[in-house]
Amino acid sequence: MIGLSFGDVLPAKDAQNNALLRAFIAAKYRLSDYTTRQVYGKGKERYYRNSMTAIVEEGSVVQIWGTCQDITDQQQTAEALLYNKERLDLALRGSHMGLWEWNVLTNQLFWSPQLKKMYGLKQNKRVTYEDYLAMLPADDRARTQKLIAKSLKTGQPYTMEHRVIWPDGTEHWILGQGKAYKESGQIVRMVGTALSIDRQKNIETTLQRQNAYLETLHITALDVSLGLKKHTHVLKTILERAGKINGTHDGYIYLKDPQTQKLVVRVGTGLFKEYVGHTINFGEGLAGRVWETGQPLTVPDYETWDKRQSSFPKGLVRTVIGMPLRTDEGVIGVMTLAHRYVNNDFDSEQMAALSRLADLASVSLRNARVLEDVKESEQRFRTMADTAPVMIWLSGADRQVTYCNKSWLEFTGQAAAGKCSAEWTGNVHPDDVAKYQKTYETAFDSQQSFSVEYRLRRHDGEYRWILDVGRPRFSPEGKFVGYIGSGTDIHDLKRASELILANSQLKNQRRQLIALNKAKDDFVALASHQLRTPATAVKQYISLLINDYAGPVTPDQLQYLQIAYNSNERQLKIINDLLKTAQLDSSRFALDMEPHDIARIITAAVDELEITVELKNQRIVLRDISSETIEIDETEMKLVLVNLLENASKYSYPHSEIVVTMQKQDGFLEIAIRDKGVGISRENKQRIFDKFTRIDNDLSDTVSGSGLGLYWVKRIVAMHGGNIKVNSALSKGSTFTIRLPL
Ligand code: ADP
């Protein structure tokens, strides 16, 4: 600069130079450490520190001297520092960041005001390292201590998110960073920052909650729809998820016990695990109140709540929320979540999510019950179906058979396989397949009941007739869901019904015959009555003629009259026989039972036939006939004996002997009449007791008869509760034995 003029050194066009000079004058020509800045071409700048002194004589500067020091480097550092400090302050203020410094050697801790605010502390509060740790929840505290210890050892910086419990019990989130610094090789202090991340955490937890909520919905819906898990399991999942949404592990679900009408803890997590089985009354404590009101209830601090249950230990839970579990039947339980510190952090969205979860729990409970009911009734159906003696099958709407009961499987021989084969038409008789399939298809198309008979192959290969009856099944909503049907083996029945048909035809014929027979009996009775009166009149008039009441008759006339009389006699006998038969056949006929000595009746019958027997030179021998009193109808029994003795005489040759014996046998009195007559062939033995049956034999031409006698005998004996049997051989004679109950 030597040789340059003052104006060259400090050009007046530079405002800075003028400023310098003005400052120099203002400082009364004693300026020190005045900084100037020079910009050179290309934007390069330099800083100078100027000190100047002048000699002034009579108001004019005559000489200036001074120093100029290039301070560019120093100036830039200072400026940078200032800039950084301002920026840091700005950043700290803007970001709500707190600062701390900890002298490890003296254990002195410095907290910035912002940091104290972040921990809910008053500004004048002094904080020690121990105070700091005490404010962290236990698990976060352990984590923090570990990280700090590591950093102290290695000098590595650390970053962590942790919670802080404020003195008022509320919970807050902090992002903390720290680093240890060494001096002469030794860690002497740690410096760190803290950032409140409540907002981020809130967003994060909301997201997590929503995820958890969706996940719970999903899992629960799956659990419930699959029905794989017990409802306590589903409830536990819901409780855990609800806890996650709400930020706690401690919760329980009370369910109403229908028997005791109390709430019983069915599921418990965290603190409440051991409370399973605990009961509470209506209106009692938190759950009891939720039950009473049917509304959610939040207790901000259970510790100081005046309705708290005194039996519950103190110092465990603070904020508690109870949610009712509701179905159409009302409140069926209460879900409760508890926090170990005061938590005011419930927004409406979170409460809504919790209430939806509670609803879900209720739904899953109801579904679980429905499912259990369904399972139970299905089990009941299967047990019933399997024990039923009919074959039961079920088919779906797709026409596929889905179930066959035990009887069906045993019939077709699929019991070993345990289920019916899809293609079971294979067992239907080839001739019946078309009919069977048509019925089945038509029924499915119209969703109507059906009934079809077809032959089905049994396990042993035999085709049996089956009656298959199907009924359409509909869901409660009225949707067609398939058929339920029963197959009955009607093979034997079908056979039997054929027999029954034949039988009923026979019965019909028999009924007709009986009717005819009755008509004939009625006719006979009527006719006999009508015949007897005129026949008896004829007899009387012939008697009058024979006895000359109409004047004397010639021998010829007498002979003719005698023939007429005899014919009339026979006619009357036949009429009387017919009348007797009609009387016995009549439903109104009754025996006149009295105690009588049978020996006396036998003798009377023998006496009556004395002349007849004598005429044929025959003899009636009574053997072992003793006095025996039994209940009988005397007249009818005598008729029986007379008839038997008369037959014995009629169908025996003269000079023969008829033997009557009597004996007691097995509570019966047996009377036997034995002759040595013509006998009866084996084939005729039964017929002789039928009405109007006369069997030709060697003597039948010589004797008269109507073929009614033995009919009466059999009938009268039967009416006495006895029976008659005949022992006979042709030409050897016959023995008729009647048995009468004693
Ligand atoms: P009837 O003697 O009027 O013909 P019954 O009813 O008394 O009618 O007898 C039926 C038939 O049984 C007789 O026609 C006869 O052929 C046979 N019968 C009855 N009793 C005897 C007997 N004691 N010995 C052989 N045949 C007999």
PDB file of C-alpha atoms in Angstrom, residues 235-236 239-240 242-243 248-254 265-276 317 320-321 334-340:
ATOM      1  CA  LEU A 235     -63.694 -64.960  25.722  1.00  0.00           C
ATOM      2  CA  LYS A 236     -60.087 -65.082  26.845  1.00  0.00           C
ATOM      3  CA  LEU A 239     -60.318 -60.102  26.818  1.00  0.00           C
ATOM      4  CA  GLU A 240     -56.643 -60.178  25.829  1.00  0.00           C
ATOM      5  CA  ALA A 242     -59.448 -55.694  24.529  1.00  0.00           C
ATOM      6  CA  GLY A 243     -56.578 -55.336  27.004  1.00  0.00           C
ATOM      7  CA  THR A 248     -53.350 -53.326  29.969  1.00  0.00           C
ATOM      8  CA  HIS A 249     -52.855 -56.989  30.725  1.00  0.00           C
ATOM      9  CA  ASP A 250     -55.238 -56.990  33.638  1.00  0.00           C
ATOM     10  CA  GLY A 251     -58.848 -57.832  32.995  1.00  0.00           C
ATOM     11  CA  TYR A 252     -61.637 -60.263  33.709  1.00  0.00           C
ATOM     12  CA  ILE A 253     -65.016 -61.351  32.404  1.00  0.00           C
ATOM     13  CA  TYR A 254     -67.904 -62.016  34.719  1.00  0.00           C
ATOM     14  CA  VAL A 265     -65.584 -64.546  37.053  1.00  0.00           C
ATOM     15  CA  ARG A 266     -65.108 -66.997  34.178  1.00  0.00           C
ATOM     16  CA  VAL A 267     -61.951 -65.627  32.595  1.00  0.00           C
ATOM     17  CA  GLY A 268     -59.176 -63.552  34.142  1.00  0.00           C
ATOM     18  CA  THR A 269     -55.854 -62.225  32.875  1.00  0.00           C
ATOM     19  CA  GLY A 270     -52.881 -60.620  34.619  1.00  0.00           C
ATOM     20  CA  LEU A 271     -53.760 -59.639  38.166  1.00  0.00           C
ATOM     21  CA  PHE A 272     -57.149 -61.296  37.870  1.00  0.00           C
ATOM     22  CA  LYS A 273     -56.018 -64.773  36.886  1.00  0.00           C
ATOM     23  CA  GLU A 274     -56.552 -65.964  40.432  1.00  0.00           C
ATOM     24  CA  TYR A 275     -60.000 -64.381  40.636  1.00  0.00           C
ATOM     25  CA  VAL A 276     -61.646 -66.979  38.370  1.00  0.00           C
ATOM     26  CA  VAL A 317     -55.440 -50.911  40.302  1.00  0.00           C
ATOM     27  CA  VAL A 320     -60.987 -49.363  35.673  1.00  0.00           C
ATOM     28  CA  ILE A 321     -63.503 -49.724  32.836  1.00  0.00           C
ATOM     29  CA  VAL A 334     -69.445 -57.831  32.354  1.00  0.00           C
ATOM     30  CA  MET A 335     -66.005 -57.378  30.817  1.00  0.00           C
ATOM     31  CA  THR A 336     -63.652 -55.289  32.928  1.00  0.00           C
ATOM     32  CA  LEU A 337     -60.202 -53.858  32.204  1.00  0.00           C
ATOM     33  CA  ALA A 338     -58.016 -52.417  34.924  1.00  0.00           C
ATOM     34  CA  HIS A 339     -54.957 -50.171  34.838  1.00  0.00           C
ATOM     35  CA  ARG A 340     -52.284 -50.070  37.453  1.00  0.00           C
TER      36      ARG A 340
END
